């Protein structure tokens, strides 16, 4: 595998790199389940979690991943409201360079912010979600979860449903899943499907019944109200009626179709609790577990690079 300096997106990766990362993550998943650690691997290295936007799963799992590999982990949460993007990032880069940080995990509400920081800091930069652009570790953990449950990560029909337009998770997943040879379908109202997205090699659907037919995986997305301008959906209730995943709509997919959601979930808006909490159908908890393993694999790979 070519040495990775940063992980700014799925764009730029190839199937070999993805498979190598997933294989390494799989071994970390087994290690985590066995209760063992590898604290020597990143001993003496500093990992900074720099979050300009809220996060629960991503920040804590990067923290846990770093600690399980023995790194010194610092969490910096930065309020964006009072400062402009340019000033914050450049000031922060100067500060981080002075601290000799080795690994920098960045989440920012502006697309491209991690790439800008990567140009300015000595550390290896990992994009933990930038605006509506990419969230590469989410796509990797989703791929690992699918591979563990379906035995492969190619030739599957995967429906991504809901607020595609504002979702960096959708963008990274579309790139990864099409690159690995899956059939990706996007389902949502026209207002929530970005124009021109067909060029990414996906099929578009506006109704769940046709879109879910024959799907192996149903990936639900949160309605990202914080990124919406104006009324893009009539009401949460109406959205649920047409696009919310409940048992009746899941029945359109294959009988063994599995359900995913990156979290945080809006129960009763994009997904019914009955499905979200069904261990026979929902992989949501395993996604969180695989998040730690995938982030360990990414940190390990970048630290060696
Ligand atoms: N946690 C994911 C993200 O940061 C998905 C979401 O927020 O809906 O993009």
Coordinates of N, CA and C in Angstrom, one line a residue, residues 87-249:
X87 N -9.0 33.0 10.2 CA -8.2 33.3 11.4 C -8.1 32.1 12.3
X88 N -9.2 31.5 12.5 CA -9.2 30.3 13.5 C -8.2 29.3 13.0
X89 N -8.3 28.9 11.7 CA -7.5 27.8 11.3 C -6.1 28.1 11.2
X90 N -5.7 29.3 10.8 CA -4.3 29.6 10.7 C -3.7 29.8 12.1
X91 N -4.5 30.5 13.0 CA -4.0 30.6 14.4 C -3.8 29.2 15.0
X92 N -4.8 28.4 14.8 CA -4.7 27.0 15.3 C -3.5 26.3 14.8
X93 N -3.3 26.4 13.5 CA -2.2 25.7 12.9 C -0.8 26.1 13.5
X94 N -0.7 27.4 13.8 CA 0.5 27.9 14.4 C 0.7 27.2 15.8
X95 N -0.4 27.3 16.6 CA -0.4 26.7 17.9 C 0.0 25.2 17.9
X96 N -0.7 24.5 17.0 CA -0.4 23.0 16.9 C 1.0 22.7 16.5
X97 N 1.5 23.5 15.6 CA 2.9 23.3 15.1 C 3.9 23.4 16.3
X98 N 3.6 24.4 17.2 CA 4.4 24.7 18.3 C 4.3 23.5 19.3
X99 N 3.2 22.8 19.3 CA 3.1 21.7 20.2 C 3.6 20.4 19.7
X100 N 4.1 20.4 18.5 CA 4.7 19.1 17.9 C 3.7 18.0 17.9
X101 N 2.5 18.2 17.5 CA 1.5 17.2 17.5 C 1.8 16.2 16.3
X102 N 1.5 14.9 16.5 CA 1.8 14.0 15.4 C 0.6 13.7 14.6
X103 N -0.5 13.5 15.3 CA -1.8 13.2 14.6 C -2.9 14.2 14.9
X104 N -3.5 14.7 13.9 CA -4.5 15.8 14.2 C -5.8 15.3 13.6
X105 N -6.8 15.2 14.4 CA -8.2 14.8 14.0 C -9.0 16.0 13.9
X106 N -9.5 16.4 12.8 CA -10.3 17.6 12.6 C -11.7 17.5 12.2
X107 N -12.6 18.1 12.9 CA -14.0 18.2 12.4 C -14.3 19.7 12.3
X108 N -14.9 20.1 11.2 CA -15.2 21.5 10.9 C -16.5 21.6 10.1
X109 N -17.2 22.7 10.3 CA -18.4 22.9 9.6 C -18.2 23.4 8.1
X110 N -17.0 23.7 7.8 CA -16.7 24.1 6.4 C -16.0 23.0 5.7
X111 N -16.5 22.7 4.5 CA -15.9 21.7 3.6 C -14.5 22.2 3.3
X112 N -13.5 21.4 3.3 CA -12.1 21.7 2.9 C -11.2 22.2 4.1
X113 N -11.8 22.4 5.3 CA -11.0 22.9 6.4 C -9.9 22.0 6.7
X114 N -10.1 20.6 6.8 CA -9.0 19.7 7.2 C -7.9 19.8 6.1
X115 N -8.3 19.9 4.8 CA -7.3 19.9 3.7 C -6.4 21.2 3.9
X116 N -7.0 22.3 4.3 CA -6.3 23.5 4.5 C -5.3 23.4 5.6
X117 N -5.8 22.8 6.7 CA -4.9 22.6 7.8 C -3.7 21.6 7.5
X118 N -4.0 20.6 6.7 CA -3.0 19.7 6.3 C -1.8 20.4 5.6
X119 N -2.1 21.5 4.9 CA -1.1 22.2 4.2 C -0.2 23.0 5.2
X120 N -0.8 23.3 6.4 CA -0.1 24.2 7.3 C 0.5 23.5 8.5
X121 N 0.2 22.3 8.8 CA 0.7 21.6 10.0 C 1.6 20.5 9.7
X122 N 2.5 20.2 10.6 CA 3.4 19.1 10.3 C 2.8 17.7 10.6
X123 N 1.7 17.7 11.3 CA 1.0 16.5 11.7 C 0.3 15.8 10.6
X124 N 0.0 14.5 10.7 CA -0.8 13.8 9.8 C -2.3 14.2 10.2
X125 N -3.0 14.7 9.2 CA -4.4 15.2 9.4 C -5.4 14.1 9.0
X126 N -6.4 13.9 9.9 CA -7.5 13.0 9.6 C -8.8 13.8 9.6
X127 N -9.5 13.8 8.5 CA -10.8 14.5 8.4 C -11.9 13.7 9.2
X128 N -12.4 14.3 10.2 CA -13.4 13.7 11.1 C -14.8 14.2 10.7
X129 N -14.9 14.8 9.5 CA -16.2 15.3 9.0 C -16.0 16.8 8.7
X130 N -16.1 17.2 7.4 CA -16.0 18.6 7.1 C -17.2 19.1 6.2
X131 N -18.0 19.9 6.9 CA -19.2 20.4 6.2 C -20.0 19.3 5.6
X132 N -20.4 19.6 4.3 CA -21.1 18.5 3.6 C -20.2 17.7 2.7
X133 N -18.9 17.8 2.9 CA -17.9 17.2 2.0 C -17.7 15.7 2.2
X134 N -16.9 15.4 3.3 CA -16.6 13.9 3.5 C -16.5 13.6 4.9
X135 N -16.6 12.3 5.2 CA -16.4 11.8 6.6 C -15.8 10.4 6.4
X136 N -14.5 10.4 6.0 CA -14.0 9.1 5.5 C -14.0 7.9 6.5
X137 N -13.7 8.2 7.8 CA -13.7 7.1 8.8 C -15.1 6.5 9.0
X138 N -16.1 7.3 8.8 CA -17.5 6.8 8.9 C -17.7 5.8 7.7
X139 N -17.3 6.1 6.5 CA -17.5 5.2 5.4 C -16.7 3.9 5.6
X140 N -15.5 4.1 6.1 CA -14.7 2.9 6.4 C -15.3 2.0 7.4
X141 N -15.8 2.6 8.5 CA -16.5 1.7 9.5 C -17.8 1.1 9.0
X142 N -18.5 1.8 8.1 CA -19.7 1.3 7.5 C -19.3 0.1 6.7
X143 N -18.2 0.2 5.9 CA -17.8 -0.8 5.0 C -17.3 -2.1 5.8
X144 N -16.6 -1.8 6.9 CA -16.2 -3.0 7.7 C -17.4 -3.7 8.3
X145 N -18.4 -2.9 8.8 CA -19.6 -3.5 9.4 C -20.3 -4.3 8.3
X146 N -20.4 -3.8 7.1 CA -21.1 -4.5 6.0 C -20.3 -5.8 5.7
X147 N -19.0 -5.7 5.6 CA -18.2 -6.9 5.2 C -18.3 -8.0 6.3
X148 N -18.4 -7.6 7.5 CA -18.5 -8.6 8.6 C -19.8 -9.3 8.6
X149 N -20.9 -8.6 8.2 CA -22.2 -9.2 8.2 C -22.6 -9.8 6.9
X150 N -22.1 -9.4 5.8 CA -22.5 -9.9 4.5 C -21.4 -10.8 3.9
X151 N -20.2 -10.8 4.5 CA -19.1 -11.6 4.1 C -18.4 -11.0 2.9
X152 N -18.8 -9.9 2.4 CA -18.1 -9.2 1.3 C -18.5 -7.7 1.2
X153 N -17.7 -7.0 0.5 CA -18.0 -5.5 0.3 C -18.0 -5.2 -1.2
X154 N -18.6 -6.1 -1.9 CA -18.7 -5.8 -3.4 C -19.9 -6.6 -3.9
X155 N -20.5 -6.1 -4.9 CA -21.7 -6.8 -5.5 C -22.9 -6.7 -4.7
X156 N -23.0 -5.8 -3.8 CA -24.2 -5.7 -2.9 C -25.0 -4.5 -3.4
X157 N -26.3 -4.6 -3.2 CA -27.2 -3.5 -3.5 C -27.5 -2.7 -2.2
X158 N -27.0 -1.4 -2.2 CA -27.0 -0.6 -0.9 C -27.9 0.6 -1.2
X159 N -28.9 0.8 -0.4 CA -29.8 2.0 -0.6 C -29.4 3.0 0.5
X160 N -29.1 4.2 0.1 CA -28.8 5.3 1.1 C -30.0 6.2 1.1
X161 N -30.6 6.4 2.2 CA -32.0 7.1 2.2 C -32.0 8.3 3.0
X162 N -32.7 9.3 2.5 CA -33.0 10.5 3.3 C -32.3 11.7 2.8
X163 N -31.7 12.4 3.8 CA -31.1 13.7 3.5 C -29.7 13.6 2.9
X164 N -29.6 13.2 1.6 CA -28.3 13.0 1.0 C -27.6 14.3 0.8
X165 N -28.4 15.3 0.4 CA -27.8 16.6 0.0 C -26.9 17.2 1.1
X166 N -27.2 17.0 2.4 CA -26.4 17.6 3.4 C -25.4 16.7 4.1
X167 N -25.4 15.4 3.5 CA -24.7 14.4 4.3 C -23.3 14.1 3.7
X168 N -22.3 14.4 4.6 CA -20.9 14.0 4.2 C -20.7 12.5 4.3
X169 N -21.6 11.9 5.2 CA -21.5 10.4 5.3 C -22.0 9.8 4.0
X170 N -23.0 10.3 3.4 CA -23.5 9.8 2.1 C -22.4 10.0 1.0
X171 N -21.7 11.1 1.0 CA -20.7 11.4 0.0 C -19.6 10.4 0.1
X172 N -19.1 10.2 1.3 CA -18.0 9.3 1.5 C -18.4 7.8 1.2
X173 N -19.6 7.5 1.6 CA -20.1 6.1 1.3 C -20.3 5.9 -0.2
X174 N -20.8 6.9 -0.9 CA -21.0 6.7 -2.3 C -19.7 6.4 -3.0
X175 N -18.7 7.2 -2.6 CA -17.3 7.1 -3.2 C -16.8 5.7 -2.9
X176 N -16.8 5.3 -1.6 CA -16.2 4.0 -1.2 C -17.0 2.8 -1.8
X177 N -18.3 2.9 -1.7 CA -19.1 1.7 -2.1 C -19.1 1.5 -3.6
X178 N -19.2 2.6 -4.4 CA -19.1 2.4 -5.9 C -17.7 2.0 -6.3
X179 N -16.7 2.5 -5.6 CA -15.3 2.1 -5.9 C -15.1 0.6 -5.7
X180 N -15.8 0.0 -4.7 CA -15.6 -1.4 -4.4 C -16.5 -2.3 -5.2
X181 N -17.3 -1.7 -6.1 CA -18.1 -2.5 -7.0 C -19.5 -2.9 -6.4
X182 N -20.1 -2.0 -5.7 CA -21.5 -2.2 -5.2 C -22.5 -1.4 -6.1
X183 N -23.8 -1.7 -6.0 CA -24.8 -1.0 -6.7 C -25.4 0.0 -5.6
X184 N -25.2 1.2 -5.8 CA -25.6 2.2 -4.8 C -26.9 2.9 -5.3
X185 N -27.9 2.9 -4.5 CA -29.1 3.7 -4.8 C -29.3 4.8 -3.8
X186 N -29.8 5.9 -4.3 CA -30.1 7.0 -3.3 C -31.6 7.2 -3.4
X187 N -32.2 7.3 -2.2 CA -33.6 7.5 -2.1 C -33.9 8.7 -1.3
X188 N -34.7 9.6 -1.8 CA -35.1 10.8 -1.0 C -36.0 11.7 -1.9
X189 N -36.5 12.7 -1.3 CA -37.3 13.7 -2.0 C -36.3 14.5 -2.9
X190 N -36.8 15.0 -4.1 CA -35.9 15.8 -4.9 C -35.1 16.9 -4.2
X191 N -35.8 17.5 -3.2 CA -35.1 18.6 -2.5 C -33.9 18.2 -1.7
X192 N -33.8 16.9 -1.4 CA -32.7 16.4 -0.6 C -31.7 15.5 -1.4
X193 N -31.9 15.5 -2.7 CA -30.9 14.8 -3.6 C -30.1 15.8 -4.3
X194 N -28.8 15.9 -4.2 CA -28.0 16.9 -4.9 C -28.1 16.8 -6.4
X195 N -28.2 17.9 -7.1 CA -28.3 17.8 -8.6 C -27.0 17.3 -9.1
X196 N -27.0 16.4 -10.1 CA -25.9 15.9 -10.8 C -25.2 14.7 -10.1
X197 N -25.8 14.2 -9.1 CA -25.2 13.2 -8.3 C -25.2 11.8 -9.1
X198 N -26.0 11.7 -10.1 CA -26.0 10.5 -10.9 C -24.6 10.2 -11.5
X199 N -23.9 11.3 -11.7 CA -22.5 11.2 -12.3 C -21.6 10.3 -11.4
X200 N -22.0 10.2 -10.2 CA -21.2 9.4 -9.2 C -21.4 7.9 -9.4
X201 N -22.3 7.5 -10.4 CA -22.5 6.1 -10.7 C -23.6 5.5 -9.8
X202 N -24.5 6.3 -9.3 CA -25.6 5.8 -8.5 C -26.9 5.9 -9.2
X203 N -27.9 5.2 -8.7 CA -29.3 5.3 -9.2 C -30.2 6.1 -8.2
X204 N -31.0 7.0 -8.8 CA -31.9 7.8 -7.9 C -33.3 7.3 -7.9
X205 N -33.9 7.4 -6.7 CA -35.3 7.1 -6.5 C -36.0 8.1 -5.6
X206 N -37.2 8.3 -5.9 CA -38.0 9.3 -5.0 C -39.0 8.5 -4.1
X207 N -39.1 7.2 -4.2 CA -40.0 6.5 -3.3 C -39.3 5.3 -2.8
X208 N -39.6 5.0 -1.5 CA -39.0 3.9 -0.8 C -39.3 2.5 -1.4
X209 N -40.5 2.4 -1.9 CA -41.0 1.1 -2.4 C -40.1 0.6 -3.6
X210 N -39.9 1.4 -4.6 CA -39.1 1.0 -5.7 C -37.6 1.0 -5.3
X211 N -37.2 2.0 -4.6 CA -35.8 2.1 -4.2 C -35.3 1.0 -3.4
X212 N -36.1 0.5 -2.5 CA -35.6 -0.5 -1.6 C -35.7 -2.0 -2.1
X213 N -36.4 -2.1 -3.2 CA -36.6 -3.4 -3.8 C -35.3 -4.1 -4.1
X214 N -35.1 -5.3 -3.4 CA -33.8 -6.1 -3.7 C -32.6 -5.5 -2.9
X215 N -32.8 -4.6 -2.0 CA -31.6 -4.0 -1.3 C -31.1 -5.0 -0.2
X216 N -29.8 -5.1 -0.2 CA -29.1 -5.9 0.9 C -28.9 -5.1 2.1
X217 N -28.6 -3.8 1.9 CA -28.4 -2.9 3.0 C -29.2 -1.7 2.9
X218 N -29.8 -1.2 4.0 CA -30.6 0.0 4.0 C -29.9 1.0 4.9
X219 N -29.3 2.0 4.4 CA -28.6 3.0 5.2 C -29.4 4.2 5.4
X220 N -29.8 4.5 6.6 CA -30.7 5.7 6.8 C -29.8 6.9 7.3
X221 N -30.2 8.1 6.9 CA -29.4 9.3 7.3 C -30.3 10.2 8.1
X222 N -29.7 11.0 8.9 CA -30.4 12.0 9.7 C -30.8 13.2 8.9
X223 N -31.9 13.8 9.2 CA -32.3 15.0 8.5 C -31.5 16.1 9.2
X224 N -30.6 16.7 8.4 CA -29.6 17.7 9.0 C -30.2 19.1 8.9
X225 N -31.1 19.3 9.9 CA -31.8 20.6 9.9 C -30.8 21.8 10.0
X226 N -29.7 21.6 10.7 CA -28.7 22.7 10.9 C -28.1 23.1 9.6
X227 N -28.1 22.3 8.6 CA -27.5 22.7 7.3 C -28.6 23.1 6.3
X228 N -29.9 23.1 6.7 CA -30.9 23.4 5.7 C -31.2 24.9 5.7
X229 N -31.4 25.4 4.5 CA -31.9 26.8 4.4 C -33.3 26.7 3.9
X230 N -34.3 27.3 4.6 CA -35.7 27.2 4.2 C -36.3 25.9 4.4
X231 N -37.5 25.7 3.9 CA -38.3 24.5 4.1 C -38.0 23.4 3.1
X232 N -37.0 22.6 3.3 CA -36.7 21.5 2.3 C -37.5 20.3 2.5
X233 N -38.1 20.2 3.7 CA -39.1 19.1 3.9 C -40.3 19.7 4.6
X234 N -41.5 19.2 4.2 CA -42.7 19.8 4.7 C -42.8 19.8 6.2
X235 N -42.7 18.6 6.9 CA -42.7 18.5 8.3 C -42.1 17.1 8.7
X236 N -41.5 17.0 9.9 CA -40.9 15.7 10.2 C -41.9 14.6 10.1
X237 N -43.1 14.8 10.4 CA -44.1 13.8 10.4 C -44.4 13.3 9.0
X238 N -44.5 14.3 8.1 CA -44.8 13.9 6.7 C -43.6 13.2 6.1
X239 N -42.4 13.7 6.5 CA -41.2 13.0 6.0 C -41.2 11.6 6.5
X240 N -41.6 11.3 7.7 CA -41.6 9.9 8.2 C -42.6 9.1 7.4
X241 N -43.7 9.7 7.1 CA -44.7 8.9 6.3 C -44.2 8.4 5.0
X242 N -43.4 9.3 4.3 CA -42.9 8.9 3.0 C -41.5 8.2 3.0
X243 N -40.7 8.7 3.9 CA -39.3 8.2 3.8 C -38.8 7.6 5.1
X244 N -39.5 7.6 6.2 CA -39.1 7.1 7.5 C -39.1 5.6 7.4
X245 N -38.0 4.9 7.9 CA -38.0 3.5 7.8 C -38.7 2.8 9.0
X246 N -39.8 2.1 8.6 CA -40.5 1.3 9.6 C -40.6 -0.1 9.0
X247 N -41.3 -1.0 9.7 CA -41.3 -2.4 9.3 C -41.9 -2.6 7.9
X248 N -43.0 -1.8 7.6 CA -43.7 -1.9 6.4 C -42.7 -1.6 5.2
X249 N -42.0 -0.5 5.4 CA -41.1 -0.1 4.2 C -39.9 -1.1 4.2

